[in-house]
Each structure stands twice: as C-alpha cells, then as structure tokens.
C-alpha cells in the first residue's frame, strides 16, 4: 500500500474524530459550568455529591469509563444496544469526563475573581443571575483560557481512546491498516494528523486569548 | 424623617462582636464622616448599611421603608427581594478598591446598571453618563478600560458609576486609602464638590483634615461602639472622650 493510500484510509476516519472532538466540547463545556456552580453550591449535600463524582471521573481511566458507559446499559438493565450506541456511548463518556475537568477549571476561575466584583454588582442592584452572566462569567472565561487550551489539546489526542469501543475514528483505522500491513507507518501517519490538528487548535486558542486581551 | 437610619445594629463575626447596638441616622443633604482606628467596626457598619453584610439584630430604614427589622426574638429579618431591590436604588457605594468592572470600558461601567437594572432609556443614560464623565474631569476617557487609568481616575469613574444610578445617599468606604497623597487630593476635591451640591454622604475616612472641613457631623467609633459624635469642630478639634483624644493625638504625631 502506498503512502497516499494509507493517508486516504486514515483520513477517512478523520471526520469521526472531528465529530467526537466538537461534540465533546459542545456538551462538556456548558455541563462543566453547571457542575462548577453545583460544586460551589452552599447546599452541602449537592456540593459533596458533585465533589465525589468529579473525584471518580478524574481518578479512573477514561478508557474504563468509556467501556462502562458502552456496556453498562446491557449488563445492568439488559437493554439491547442499537448500532448507533457505539457513537452515543463515546460522546457521553467523553462529555462527562471532560465536564469534570472543565468544572474544576471553571470553579477555580470563578473563585479567582475578586469578591469586590460581586459586591459592586450587588450594590448596583444586579440580580444573582445578572451578576454571574454579565460580570463573573466573561472574566472567568478569559482567566481560564490557558488551562482550557490544555484540556482541548488533550482531548484531540484522547479521541483516539474511542478505538476501545471500536468506533471507526482515525486511530481505529490507523490500527487496522497497521495490522493489515504489519507496519508501524500508518500509526506514524496518524500521529502526524493529530499533531497538525493540535497545531490548528493551538493557533485558534491563541487567537481567542488575544481577542480577550483588550483588558487585564 | 431621616433619609437613612440604622438602629440598634449588632453584628458579630463568630465570637467577635464588631458592632454593639449602634444607631445612626442621616438627614437629606447631610455629610457624615465616620472615623476611628482599624477594627473599630466602621467599615462593617457601612457594609451593614449597604446590605453587603447582614445584621444580627437591628433595623435598617431608607426613606421610612424598612429593609430590615427585628422579629419577636430580636433577630434582624430582611424584607422581600423585590423590596430590597427597590431600597437598593436609594443608595450608592464607593469602595476602597474601586471594584470597577475590568471588562467594561468607562462608559459601560457607568451605563450598564442604569440600563439593565433600572431599565432606563439608553440614550438618556448615555447622555447623563457623558455629563458625569465630564464632571469628573475624565473627558475623552469614556472608551478607556479601567486598567488604562490611574488609581485616582479609576476612583472617579467609580464615583461616577455610583452617581449614574441617581442615588439619594452615597456611602464611601475609605475612598482614598488605596491612593497616594497626590491622587487622594483629586478624590477629596470631587467629594467636596458633591458636598457643595448638597449630596447626602456618609464617608468612612482616615483623612482627619478632610473630615473636619467637609463633614457636618463626625462619628468616632472604637471597639464596635460609637465613642463620640458631634460637629467636627467638637469631635476632631476639641474631643471630650479620652479615647478620641488618644486616637487623634496619634494622627497629629504622624502628621
């Protein structure tokens, strides 16, 4: 198999990788904000439960979590799994896992904003929701761009873990081609794809960071 | 009827009693200065007045409307959120650390709350804000972000932001303590001008000369109590209480 054919084969899984990547960001970021707020809730039981869940999600392998999400419904409830479940389980597993990381980043970001901001908003009559959306949230986003960039870069590489559910994304293809050819070359090609993907991600995140640097 | 009254307020942080049965009332047009050593409770009193801190017991009244009153057991109970929101529109607060919104430019810092909290007409608010910016000597700075301004300029923006809400009474929590002497002068000039315009103000300050010049009444606090209260020429120039004398003597020594 020529290099070009190998690249074409691997690239055919790139769409699936992109799908996992964007859907995970789309679901995990808003979920992360909600989880962060729950984690900071003054209602202790809620805060403690969320703390426990975050602890498990961060303390166990993502690969294991994907397997649990995928097989869980069958083993626990005997539910027959549809063909689409492979993708859904992948997206659910990734979104929940990344939400846990984002939640901790967002929590730190929110707590790093001086309490004077909230006090000024309170005195001006902003409601709690207004204070969060107008004053705290935008400042939190700016402050958390560097750690969020780290997570996004990790996510690009982590999408490869979905091979464990045999979801046909880039890395699954690369492994198959590699096995068929008895060669490591397809895996190197996949590596180059991931690297270029991350270069683009870094440039985009850098742009966002710069766009938000109009104030300190 | 007083514009602002806080009656028999007590407040503790854990075992530490920071306010002991304090009563203060302020009439329209009056300028009241609160002085006293660090930890005397003067900032806590201001924070109770502006509802950033809840009182353990006591009454808080603006224009005769009760924001908080004691229940049968003598615990302060606050009014409904809707009522508190209305009462909040009666006062403004200027912080020691300015607390401007860093992601908003000067104009938006002034206009956002009047437009989105008070639901006032945008064109009108912007016009008023521009006039306030000019009044504070900040012409041409309306699209600057807070960190592009000096401390004195930031504090003037903060004063303008409070004024843009058209409050009936303005509280200042050590407005010059974060500023060097030169910038302090800028801020005192602005407050003096507001006093001449008969703005009702309560100012927690360490600037004794300023308190003496501007205030109609001076309150000296220590250890959570009001030690002495009266005309500035009495309290600052000829204090009767031993504690006030000692406090002011230290100020005289340090210049």
PDB file of N, CA, C and O in Angstrom, chain A residues 133-205:
ATOM      1  N   UNK A 133     -23.804  36.219  34.826  1.00  0.00           N
ATOM      2  CA  UNK A 133     -23.702  36.242  33.368  1.00  0.00           C
ATOM      3  C   UNK A 133     -22.921  37.449  32.846  1.00  0.00           C
ATOM      4  O   UNK A 133     -22.154  37.334  31.901  1.00  0.00           O
ATOM      5  N   UNK A 134     -23.123  38.625  33.477  1.00  0.00           N
ATOM      6  CA  UNK A 134     -22.515  39.848  32.939  1.00  0.00           C
ATOM      7  C   UNK A 134     -21.148  40.153  33.525  1.00  0.00           C
ATOM      8  O   UNK A 134     -20.297  40.719  32.847  1.00  0.00           O
ATOM      9  N   UNK A 135     -20.969  39.832  34.788  1.00  0.00           N
ATOM     10  CA  UNK A 135     -19.743  40.265  35.460  1.00  0.00           C
ATOM     11  C   UNK A 135     -18.759  39.104  35.666  1.00  0.00           C
ATOM     12  O   UNK A 135     -17.590  39.204  35.307  1.00  0.00           O
ATOM     13  N   UNK A 136     -19.238  38.013  36.219  1.00  0.00           N
ATOM     14  CA  UNK A 136     -18.328  36.924  36.590  1.00  0.00           C
ATOM     15  C   UNK A 136     -17.947  36.053  35.390  1.00  0.00           C
ATOM     16  O   UNK A 136     -16.763  35.816  35.128  1.00  0.00           O
ATOM     17  N   UNK A 137     -18.966  35.590  34.649  1.00  0.00           N
ATOM     18  CA  UNK A 137     -18.718  34.644  33.564  1.00  0.00           C
ATOM     19  C   UNK A 137     -17.697  35.148  32.531  1.00  0.00           C
ATOM     20  O   UNK A 137     -16.732  34.428  32.219  1.00  0.00           O
ATOM     21  N   UNK A 138     -17.864  36.371  32.003  1.00  0.00           N
ATOM     22  CA  UNK A 138     -16.891  36.826  30.994  1.00  0.00           C
ATOM     23  C   UNK A 138     -15.467  36.891  31.545  1.00  0.00           C
ATOM     24  O   UNK A 138     -14.519  36.555  30.840  1.00  0.00           O
ATOM     25  N   UNK A 139     -15.321  37.297  32.786  1.00  0.00           N
ATOM     26  CA  UNK A 139     -13.977  37.372  33.373  1.00  0.00           C
ATOM     27  C   UNK A 139     -13.418  35.974  33.616  1.00  0.00           C
ATOM     28  O   UNK A 139     -12.214  35.740  33.506  1.00  0.00           O
ATOM     29  N   UNK A 140     -14.318  35.050  33.978  1.00  0.00           N
ATOM     30  CA  UNK A 140     -13.901  33.671  34.206  1.00  0.00           C
ATOM     31  C   UNK A 140     -13.372  33.056  32.904  1.00  0.00           C
ATOM     32  O   UNK A 140     -12.320  32.427  32.898  1.00  0.00           O
ATOM     33  N   UNK A 141     -14.097  33.269  31.805  1.00  0.00           N
ATOM     34  CA  UNK A 141     -13.685  32.713  30.511  1.00  0.00           C
ATOM     35  C   UNK A 141     -12.265  33.165  30.181  1.00  0.00           C
ATOM     36  O   UNK A 141     -11.398  32.370  29.843  1.00  0.00           O
ATOM     37  N   UNK A 142     -12.023  34.457  30.310  1.00  0.00           N
ATOM     38  CA  UNK A 142     -10.706  34.987  29.981  1.00  0.00           C
ATOM     39  C   UNK A 142      -9.615  34.339  30.836  1.00  0.00           C
ATOM     40  O   UNK A 142      -8.580  33.932  30.332  1.00  0.00           O
ATOM     41  N   UNK A 143      -9.880  34.242  32.119  1.00  0.00           N
ATOM     42  CA  UNK A 143      -8.861  33.697  33.019  1.00  0.00           C
ATOM     43  C   UNK A 143      -8.595  32.220  32.804  1.00  0.00           C
ATOM     44  O   UNK A 143      -7.534  31.726  33.160  1.00  0.00           O
ATOM     45  N   UNK A 144      -9.596  31.499  32.283  1.00  0.00           N
ATOM     46  CA  UNK A 144      -9.427  30.048  32.184  1.00  0.00           C
ATOM     47  C   UNK A 144      -8.980  29.589  30.794  1.00  0.00           C
ATOM     48  O   UNK A 144      -8.838  28.395  30.565  1.00  0.00           O
ATOM     49  N   UNK A 145      -8.755  30.533  29.877  1.00  0.00           N
ATOM     50  CA  UNK A 145      -8.341  30.119  28.528  1.00  0.00           C
ATOM     51  C   UNK A 145      -7.075  29.238  28.558  1.00  0.00           C
ATOM     52  O   UNK A 145      -7.066  28.177  27.944  1.00  0.00           O
ATOM     53  N   UNK A 146      -6.013  29.601  29.272  1.00  0.00           N
ATOM     54  CA  UNK A 146      -4.815  28.733  29.231  1.00  0.00           C
ATOM     55  C   UNK A 146      -5.063  27.298  29.728  1.00  0.00           C
ATOM     56  O   UNK A 146      -4.734  26.358  28.997  1.00  0.00           O
ATOM     57  N   UNK A 147      -5.683  27.082  30.893  1.00  0.00           N
ATOM     58  CA  UNK A 147      -5.943  25.699  31.275  1.00  0.00           C
ATOM     59  C   UNK A 147      -6.955  24.994  30.364  1.00  0.00           C
ATOM     60  O   UNK A 147      -6.846  23.792  30.137  1.00  0.00           O
ATOM     61  N   UNK A 148      -7.928  25.751  29.831  1.00  0.00           N
ATOM     62  CA  UNK A 148      -8.890  25.139  28.911  1.00  0.00           C
ATOM     63  C   UNK A 148      -8.173  24.684  27.638  1.00  0.00           C
ATOM     64  O   UNK A 148      -8.439  23.600  27.103  1.00  0.00           O
ATOM     65  N   UNK A 149      -7.222  25.511  27.156  1.00  0.00           N
ATOM     66  CA  UNK A 149      -6.435  25.131  25.979  1.00  0.00           C
ATOM     67  C   UNK A 149      -5.739  23.796  26.220  1.00  0.00           C
ATOM     68  O   UNK A 149      -5.727  22.919  25.356  1.00  0.00           O
ATOM     69  N   UNK A 150      -5.166  23.635  27.396  1.00  0.00           N
ATOM     70  CA  UNK A 150      -4.521  22.361  27.753  1.00  0.00           C
ATOM     71  C   UNK A 150      -5.481  21.197  27.593  1.00  0.00           C
ATOM     72  O   UNK A 150      -5.133  20.166  27.019  1.00  0.00           O
ATOM     73  N   UNK A 151      -6.684  21.366  28.114  1.00  0.00           N
ATOM     74  CA  UNK A 151      -7.679  20.295  28.050  1.00  0.00           C
ATOM     75  C   UNK A 151      -8.080  19.996  26.615  1.00  0.00           C
ATOM     76  O   UNK A 151      -8.264  18.838  26.238  1.00  0.00           O
ATOM     77  N   UNK A 152      -8.234  21.062  25.822  1.00  0.00           N
ATOM     78  CA  UNK A 152      -8.668  20.874  24.437  1.00  0.00           C
ATOM     79  C   UNK A 152      -7.604  20.102  23.659  1.00  0.00           C
ATOM     80  O   UNK A 152      -7.906  19.204  22.863  1.00  0.00           O
ATOM     81  N   UNK A 153      -6.337  20.443  23.924  1.00  0.00           N
ATOM     82  CA  UNK A 153      -5.236  19.730  23.262  1.00  0.00           C
ATOM     83  C   UNK A 153      -5.237  18.254  23.680  1.00  0.00           C
ATOM     84  O   UNK A 153      -5.063  17.358  22.850  1.00  0.00           O
ATOM     85  N   UNK A 154      -5.457  18.019  24.960  1.00  0.00           N
ATOM     86  CA  UNK A 154      -5.522  16.632  25.443  1.00  0.00           C
ATOM     87  C   UNK A 154      -6.684  15.890  24.800  1.00  0.00           C
ATOM     88  O   UNK A 154      -6.564  14.717  24.448  1.00  0.00           O
ATOM     89  N   UNK A 155      -7.790  16.599  24.612  1.00  0.00           N
ATOM     90  CA  UNK A 155      -8.969  15.960  24.021  1.00  0.00           C
ATOM     91  C   UNK A 155      -8.682  15.472  22.598  1.00  0.00           C
ATOM     92  O   UNK A 155      -9.096  14.380  22.215  1.00  0.00           O
ATOM     93  N   UNK A 156      -7.950  16.300  21.837  1.00  0.00           N
ATOM     94  CA  UNK A 156      -7.612  15.896  20.461  1.00  0.00           C
ATOM     95  C   UNK A 156      -6.962  14.513  20.483  1.00  0.00           C
ATOM     96  O   UNK A 156      -7.321  13.618  19.710  1.00  0.00           O
ATOM     97  N   UNK A 157      -6.024  14.332  21.401  1.00  0.00           N
ATOM     98  CA  UNK A 157      -5.312  13.048  21.476  1.00  0.00           C
ATOM     99  C   UNK A 157      -6.190  11.956  22.092  1.00  0.00           C
ATOM    100  O   UNK A 157      -6.140  10.801  21.681  1.00  0.00           O
ATOM    101  N   UNK A 158      -7.000  12.346  23.080  1.00  0.00           N
ATOM    102  CA  UNK A 158      -7.849  11.360  23.762  1.00  0.00           C
ATOM    103  C   UNK A 158      -8.929  10.761  22.858  1.00  0.00           C
ATOM    104  O   UNK A 158      -9.418   9.657  23.131  1.00  0.00           O
ATOM    105  N   UNK A 159      -9.293  11.488  21.793  1.00  0.00           N
ATOM    106  CA  UNK A 159     -10.325  10.927  20.900  1.00  0.00           C
ATOM    107  C   UNK A 159      -9.897   9.536  20.422  1.00  0.00           C
ATOM    108  O   UNK A 159     -10.738   8.695  20.131  1.00  0.00           O
ATOM    109  N   UNK A 160      -8.582   9.310  20.374  1.00  0.00           N
ATOM    110  CA  UNK A 160      -8.071   8.013  19.908  1.00  0.00           C
ATOM    111  C   UNK A 160      -8.505   6.869  20.832  1.00  0.00           C
ATOM    112  O   UNK A 160      -8.522   5.707  20.426  1.00  0.00           O
ATOM    113  N   UNK A 161      -8.869   7.205  22.068  1.00  0.00           N
ATOM    114  CA  UNK A 161      -9.286   6.158  23.004  1.00  0.00           C
ATOM    115  C   UNK A 161     -10.581   5.479  22.581  1.00  0.00           C
ATOM    116  O   UNK A 161     -10.903   4.386  23.059  1.00  0.00           O
ATOM    117  N   UNK A 162     -11.327   6.114  21.686  1.00  0.00           N
ATOM    118  CA  UNK A 162     -12.606   5.500  21.300  1.00  0.00           C
ATOM    119  C   UNK A 162     -12.394   4.234  20.471  1.00  0.00           C
ATOM    120  O   UNK A 162     -13.353   3.535  20.173  1.00  0.00           O
ATOM    121  N   UNK A 163     -11.132   3.927  20.104  1.00  0.00           N
ATOM    122  CA  UNK A 163     -10.888   2.643  19.434  1.00  0.00           C
ATOM    123  C   UNK A 163     -11.313   1.490  20.339  1.00  0.00           C
ATOM    124  O   UNK A 163     -11.688   0.419  19.855  1.00  0.00           O
ATOM    125  N   UNK A 164     -11.329   1.731  21.664  1.00  0.00           N
ATOM    126  CA  UNK A 164     -11.671   0.661  22.599  1.00  0.00           C
ATOM    127  C   UNK A 164     -13.130   0.229  22.418  1.00  0.00           C
ATOM    128  O   UNK A 164     -13.503  -0.893  22.749  1.00  0.00           O
ATOM    129  N   UNK A 165     -13.954   1.132  21.894  1.00  0.00           N
ATOM    130  CA  UNK A 165     -15.338   0.757  21.593  1.00  0.00           C
ATOM    131  C   UNK A 165     -15.482   0.433  20.109  1.00  0.00           C
ATOM    132  O   UNK A 165     -16.594   0.299  19.599  1.00  0.00           O
ATOM    133  N   UNK A 166     -14.342   0.311  19.435  1.00  0.00           N
ATOM    134  CA  UNK A 166     -14.324   0.028  18.001  1.00  0.00           C
ATOM    135  C   UNK A 166     -15.148   1.032  17.209  1.00  0.00           C
ATOM    136  O   UNK A 166     -15.718   0.710  16.167  1.00  0.00           O
ATOM    137  N   UNK A 167     -15.230   2.259  17.718  1.00  0.00           N
ATOM    138  CA  UNK A 167     -15.870   3.312  16.932  1.00  0.00           C
ATOM    139  C   UNK A 167     -14.892   3.729  15.851  1.00  0.00           C
ATOM    140  O   UNK A 167     -13.708   3.941  16.117  1.00  0.00           O
ATOM    141  N   UNK A 168     -15.399   3.824  14.617  1.00  0.00           N
ATOM    142  CA  UNK A 168     -14.491   3.981  13.485  1.00  0.00           C
ATOM    143  C   UNK A 168     -13.980   5.410  13.348  1.00  0.00           C
ATOM    144  O   UNK A 168     -14.371   6.127  12.448  1.00  0.00           O
ATOM    145  N   UNK A 169     -13.088   5.797  14.238  1.00  0.00           N
ATOM    146  CA  UNK A 169     -12.443   7.109  14.061  1.00  0.00           C
ATOM    147  C   UNK A 169     -11.017   6.881  13.572  1.00  0.00           C
ATOM    148  O   UNK A 169     -10.618   5.753  13.311  1.00  0.00           O
ATOM    149  N   UNK A 170     -10.264   7.967  13.507  1.00  0.00           N
ATOM    150  CA  UNK A 170      -8.974   7.944  12.830  1.00  0.00           C
ATOM    151  C   UNK A 170      -8.027   6.869  13.373  1.00  0.00           C
ATOM    152  O   UNK A 170      -7.396   6.127  12.620  1.00  0.00           O
ATOM    153  N   UNK A 171      -7.944   6.782  14.703  1.00  0.00           N
ATOM    154  CA  UNK A 171      -6.973   5.873  15.294  1.00  0.00           C
ATOM    155  C   UNK A 171      -7.369   4.416  15.050  1.00  0.00           C
ATOM    156  O   UNK A 171      -6.505   3.559  14.827  1.00  0.00           O
ATOM    157  N   UNK A 172      -8.679   4.137  15.068  1.00  0.00           N
ATOM    158  CA  UNK A 172      -9.166   2.784  14.800  1.00  0.00           C
ATOM    159  C   UNK A 172      -8.739   2.356  13.399  1.00  0.00           C
ATOM    160  O   UNK A 172      -8.242   1.246  13.200  1.00  0.00           O
ATOM    161  N   UNK A 173      -8.926   3.264  12.434  1.00  0.00           N
ATOM    162  CA  UNK A 173      -8.490   2.979  11.065  1.00  0.00           C
ATOM    163  C   UNK A 173      -6.986   2.731  11.026  1.00  0.00           C
ATOM    164  O   UNK A 173      -6.516   1.780  10.415  1.00  0.00           O
ATOM    165  N   UNK A 174      -6.234   3.615  11.689  1.00  0.00           N
ATOM    166  CA  UNK A 174      -4.777   3.524  11.643  1.00  0.00           C
ATOM    167  C   UNK A 174      -4.312   2.168  12.168  1.00  0.00           C
ATOM    168  O   UNK A 174      -3.423   1.534  11.599  1.00  0.00           O
ATOM    169  N   UNK A 175      -4.939   1.731  13.264  1.00  0.00           N
ATOM    170  CA  UNK A 175      -4.575   0.438  13.829  1.00  0.00           C
ATOM    171  C   UNK A 175      -4.870  -0.702  12.870  1.00  0.00           C
ATOM    172  O   UNK A 175      -4.075  -1.629  12.718  1.00  0.00           O
ATOM    173  N   UNK A 176      -6.039  -0.608  12.230  1.00  0.00           N
ATOM    174  CA  UNK A 176      -6.442  -1.667  11.286  1.00  0.00           C
ATOM    175  C   UNK A 176      -5.466  -1.741  10.109  1.00  0.00           C
ATOM    176  O   UNK A 176      -4.987  -2.821   9.759  1.00  0.00           O
ATOM    177  N   UNK A 177      -5.166  -0.567   9.549  1.00  0.00           N
ATOM    178  CA  UNK A 177      -4.252  -0.533   8.401  1.00  0.00           C
ATOM    179  C   UNK A 177      -2.880  -1.038   8.820  1.00  0.00           C
ATOM    180  O   UNK A 177      -2.226  -1.798   8.101  1.00  0.00           O
ATOM    181  N   UNK A 178      -2.473  -0.609  10.022  1.00  0.00           N
ATOM    182  CA  UNK A 178      -1.165  -1.013  10.533  1.00  0.00           C
ATOM    183  C   UNK A 178      -1.092  -2.528  10.659  1.00  0.00           C
ATOM    184  O   UNK A 178      -0.092  -3.155  10.266  1.00  0.00           O
ATOM    185  N   UNK A 179      -2.150  -3.139  11.183  1.00  0.00           N
ATOM    186  CA  UNK A 179      -2.179  -4.587  11.363  1.00  0.00           C
ATOM    187  C   UNK A 179      -2.159  -5.284  10.003  1.00  0.00           C
ATOM    188  O   UNK A 179      -1.418  -6.255   9.809  1.00  0.00           O
ATOM    189  N   UNK A 180      -2.938  -4.751   9.054  1.00  0.00           N
ATOM    190  CA  UNK A 180      -3.015  -5.365   7.731  1.00  0.00           C
ATOM    191  C   UNK A 180      -1.669  -5.320   7.023  1.00  0.00           C
ATOM    192  O   UNK A 180      -1.290  -6.254   6.314  1.00  0.00           O
ATOM    193  N   UNK A 181      -0.927  -4.220   7.227  1.00  0.00           N
ATOM    194  CA  UNK A 181       0.352  -4.048   6.537  1.00  0.00           C
ATOM    195  C   UNK A 181       1.530  -4.583   7.336  1.00  0.00           C
ATOM    196  O   UNK A 181       2.654  -4.608   6.839  1.00  0.00           O
ATOM    197  N   UNK A 182       1.273  -4.969   8.595  1.00  0.00           N
ATOM    198  CA  UNK A 182       2.362  -5.317   9.511  1.00  0.00           C
ATOM    199  C   UNK A 182       3.429  -4.231   9.495  1.00  0.00           C
ATOM    200  O   UNK A 182       4.611  -4.486   9.346  1.00  0.00           O
ATOM    201  N   UNK A 183       2.973  -3.007   9.626  1.00  0.00           N
ATOM    202  CA  UNK A 183       3.903  -1.871   9.584  1.00  0.00           C
ATOM    203  C   UNK A 183       3.453  -0.798  10.572  1.00  0.00           C
ATOM    204  O   UNK A 183       2.250  -0.611  10.808  1.00  0.00           O
ATOM    205  N   UNK A 184       4.436  -0.095  11.123  1.00  0.00           N
ATOM    206  CA  UNK A 184       4.107   0.999  12.051  1.00  0.00           C
ATOM    207  C   UNK A 184       3.780   2.298  11.313  1.00  0.00           C
ATOM    208  O   UNK A 184       3.253   3.239  11.892  1.00  0.00           O
ATOM    209  N   UNK A 185       4.113   2.320  10.025  1.00  0.00           N
ATOM    210  CA  UNK A 185       3.975   3.549   9.240  1.00  0.00           C
ATOM    211  C   UNK A 185       2.584   4.189   9.363  1.00  0.00           C
ATOM    212  O   UNK A 185       2.489   5.405   9.592  1.00  0.00           O
ATOM    213  N   UNK A 186       1.491   3.421   9.274  1.00  0.00           N
ATOM    214  CA  UNK A 186       0.164   4.044   9.387  1.00  0.00           C
ATOM    215  C   UNK A 186      -0.029   4.751  10.729  1.00  0.00           C
ATOM    216  O   UNK A 186      -0.683   5.789  10.791  1.00  0.00           O
ATOM    217  N   UNK A 187       0.565   4.199  11.790  1.00  0.00           N
ATOM    218  CA  UNK A 187       0.419   4.847  13.098  1.00  0.00           C
ATOM    219  C   UNK A 187       1.177   6.175  13.125  1.00  0.00           C
ATOM    220  O   UNK A 187       0.707   7.158  13.711  1.00  0.00           O
ATOM    221  N   UNK A 188       2.344   6.204  12.481  1.00  0.00           N
ATOM    222  CA  UNK A 188       3.081   7.469  12.389  1.00  0.00           C
ATOM    223  C   UNK A 188       2.279   8.501  11.611  1.00  0.00           C
ATOM    224  O   UNK A 188       2.207   9.668  12.001  1.00  0.00           O
ATOM    225  N   UNK A 189       1.671   8.057  10.539  1.00  0.00           N
ATOM    226  CA  UNK A 189       0.841   8.975   9.741  1.00  0.00           C
ATOM    227  C   UNK A 189      -0.281   9.541  10.613  1.00  0.00           C
ATOM    228  O   UNK A 189      -0.542  10.750  10.616  1.00  0.00           O
ATOM    229  N   UNK A 190      -0.914   8.661  11.409  1.00  0.00           N
ATOM    230  CA  UNK A 190      -1.974   9.128  12.307  1.00  0.00           C
ATOM    231  C   UNK A 190      -1.410  10.162  13.284  1.00  0.00           C
ATOM    232  O   UNK A 190      -2.028  11.198  13.540  1.00  0.00           O
ATOM    233  N   UNK A 191      -0.216   9.889  13.780  1.00  0.00           N
ATOM    234  CA  UNK A 191       0.444  10.820  14.707  1.00  0.00           C
ATOM    235  C   UNK A 191       0.605  12.197  14.082  1.00  0.00           C
ATOM    236  O   UNK A 191       0.349  13.218  14.736  1.00  0.00           O
ATOM    237  N   UNK A 192       1.013  12.210  12.811  1.00  0.00           N
ATOM    238  CA  UNK A 192       1.180  13.491  12.115  1.00  0.00           C
ATOM    239  C   UNK A 192      -0.176  14.210  12.007  1.00  0.00           C
ATOM    240  O   UNK A 192      -0.265  15.420  12.233  1.00  0.00           O
ATOM    241  N   UNK A 193      -1.226  13.441  11.704  1.00  0.00           N
ATOM    242  CA  UNK A 193      -2.575  14.031  11.636  1.00  0.00           C
ATOM    243  C   UNK A 193      -2.945  14.688  12.969  1.00  0.00           C
ATOM    244  O   UNK A 193      -3.406  15.821  13.003  1.00  0.00           O
ATOM    245  N   UNK A 194      -2.740  13.960  14.074  1.00  0.00           N
ATOM    246  CA  UNK A 194      -3.075  14.518  15.394  1.00  0.00           C
ATOM    247  C   UNK A 194      -2.254  15.776  15.669  1.00  0.00           C
ATOM    248  O   UNK A 194      -2.758  16.775  16.183  1.00  0.00           O
ATOM    249  N   UNK A 195      -0.969  15.709  15.292  1.00  0.00           N
ATOM    250  CA  UNK A 195      -0.097  16.848  15.553  1.00  0.00           C
ATOM    251  C   UNK A 195      -0.580  18.095  14.808  1.00  0.00           C
ATOM    252  O   UNK A 195      -0.666  19.193  15.387  1.00  0.00           O
ATOM    253  N   UNK A 196      -0.919  17.908  13.544  1.00  0.00           N
ATOM    254  CA  UNK A 196      -1.380  19.054  12.739  1.00  0.00           C
ATOM    255  C   UNK A 196      -2.707  19.588  13.300  1.00  0.00           C
ATOM    256  O   UNK A 196      -2.906  20.805  13.411  1.00  0.00           O
ATOM    257  N   UNK A 197      -3.571  18.662  13.656  1.00  0.00           N
ATOM    258  CA  UNK A 197      -4.850  19.039  14.282  1.00  0.00           C
ATOM    259  C   UNK A 197      -4.580  19.940  15.498  1.00  0.00           C
ATOM    260  O   UNK A 197      -5.171  21.012  15.658  1.00  0.00           O
ATOM    261  N   UNK A 198      -3.645  19.517  16.325  1.00  0.00           N
ATOM    262  CA  UNK A 198      -3.352  20.290  17.536  1.00  0.00           C
ATOM    263  C   UNK A 198      -2.676  21.620  17.252  1.00  0.00           C
ATOM    264  O   UNK A 198      -2.854  22.578  17.996  1.00  0.00           O
ATOM    265  N   UNK A 199      -1.890  21.663  16.158  1.00  0.00           N
ATOM    266  CA  UNK A 199      -1.307  22.957  15.773  1.00  0.00           C
ATOM    267  C   UNK A 199      -2.421  23.947  15.489  1.00  0.00           C
ATOM    268  O   UNK A 199      -2.389  25.095  15.940  1.00  0.00           O
ATOM    269  N   UNK A 200      -3.421  23.482  14.749  1.00  0.00           N
ATOM    270  CA  UNK A 200      -4.559  24.345  14.414  1.00  0.00           C
ATOM    271  C   UNK A 200      -5.292  24.765  15.697  1.00  0.00           C
ATOM    272  O   UNK A 200      -5.617  25.941  15.890  1.00  0.00           O
ATOM    273  N   UNK A 201      -5.518  23.793  16.583  1.00  0.00           N
ATOM    274  CA  UNK A 201      -6.198  24.088  17.853  1.00  0.00           C
ATOM    275  C   UNK A 201      -5.427  25.159  18.630  1.00  0.00           C
ATOM    276  O   UNK A 201      -6.011  26.128  19.135  1.00  0.00           O
ATOM    277  N   UNK A 202      -4.112  25.005  18.697  1.00  0.00           N
ATOM    278  CA  UNK A 202      -3.290  25.966  19.440  1.00  0.00           C
ATOM    279  C   UNK A 202      -3.408  27.367  18.844  1.00  0.00           C
ATOM    280  O   UNK A 202      -3.545  28.348  19.572  1.00  0.00           O
ATOM    281  N   UNK A 203      -3.369  27.421  17.512  1.00  0.00           N
ATOM    282  CA  UNK A 203      -3.472  28.734  16.852  1.00  0.00           C
ATOM    283  C   UNK A 203      -4.826  29.376  17.154  1.00  0.00           C
ATOM    284  O   UNK A 203      -4.909  30.557  17.504  1.00  0.00           O
ATOM    285  N   UNK A 204      -5.888  28.585  17.074  1.00  0.00           N
ATOM    286  CA  UNK A 204      -7.229  29.114  17.333  1.00  0.00           C
ATOM    287  C   UNK A 204      -7.351  29.609  18.780  1.00  0.00           C
ATOM    288  O   UNK A 204      -7.836  30.719  19.038  1.00  0.00           O
ATOM    289  N   UNK A 205      -6.870  28.803  19.725  1.00  0.00           N
ATOM    290  CA  UNK A 205      -6.968  29.191  21.132  1.00  0.00           C
ATOM    291  C   UNK A 205      -6.142  30.449  21.411  1.00  0.00           C
ATOM    292  O   UNK A 205      -6.527  31.301  22.199  1.00  0.00           O
TER     293      UNK A 205
END
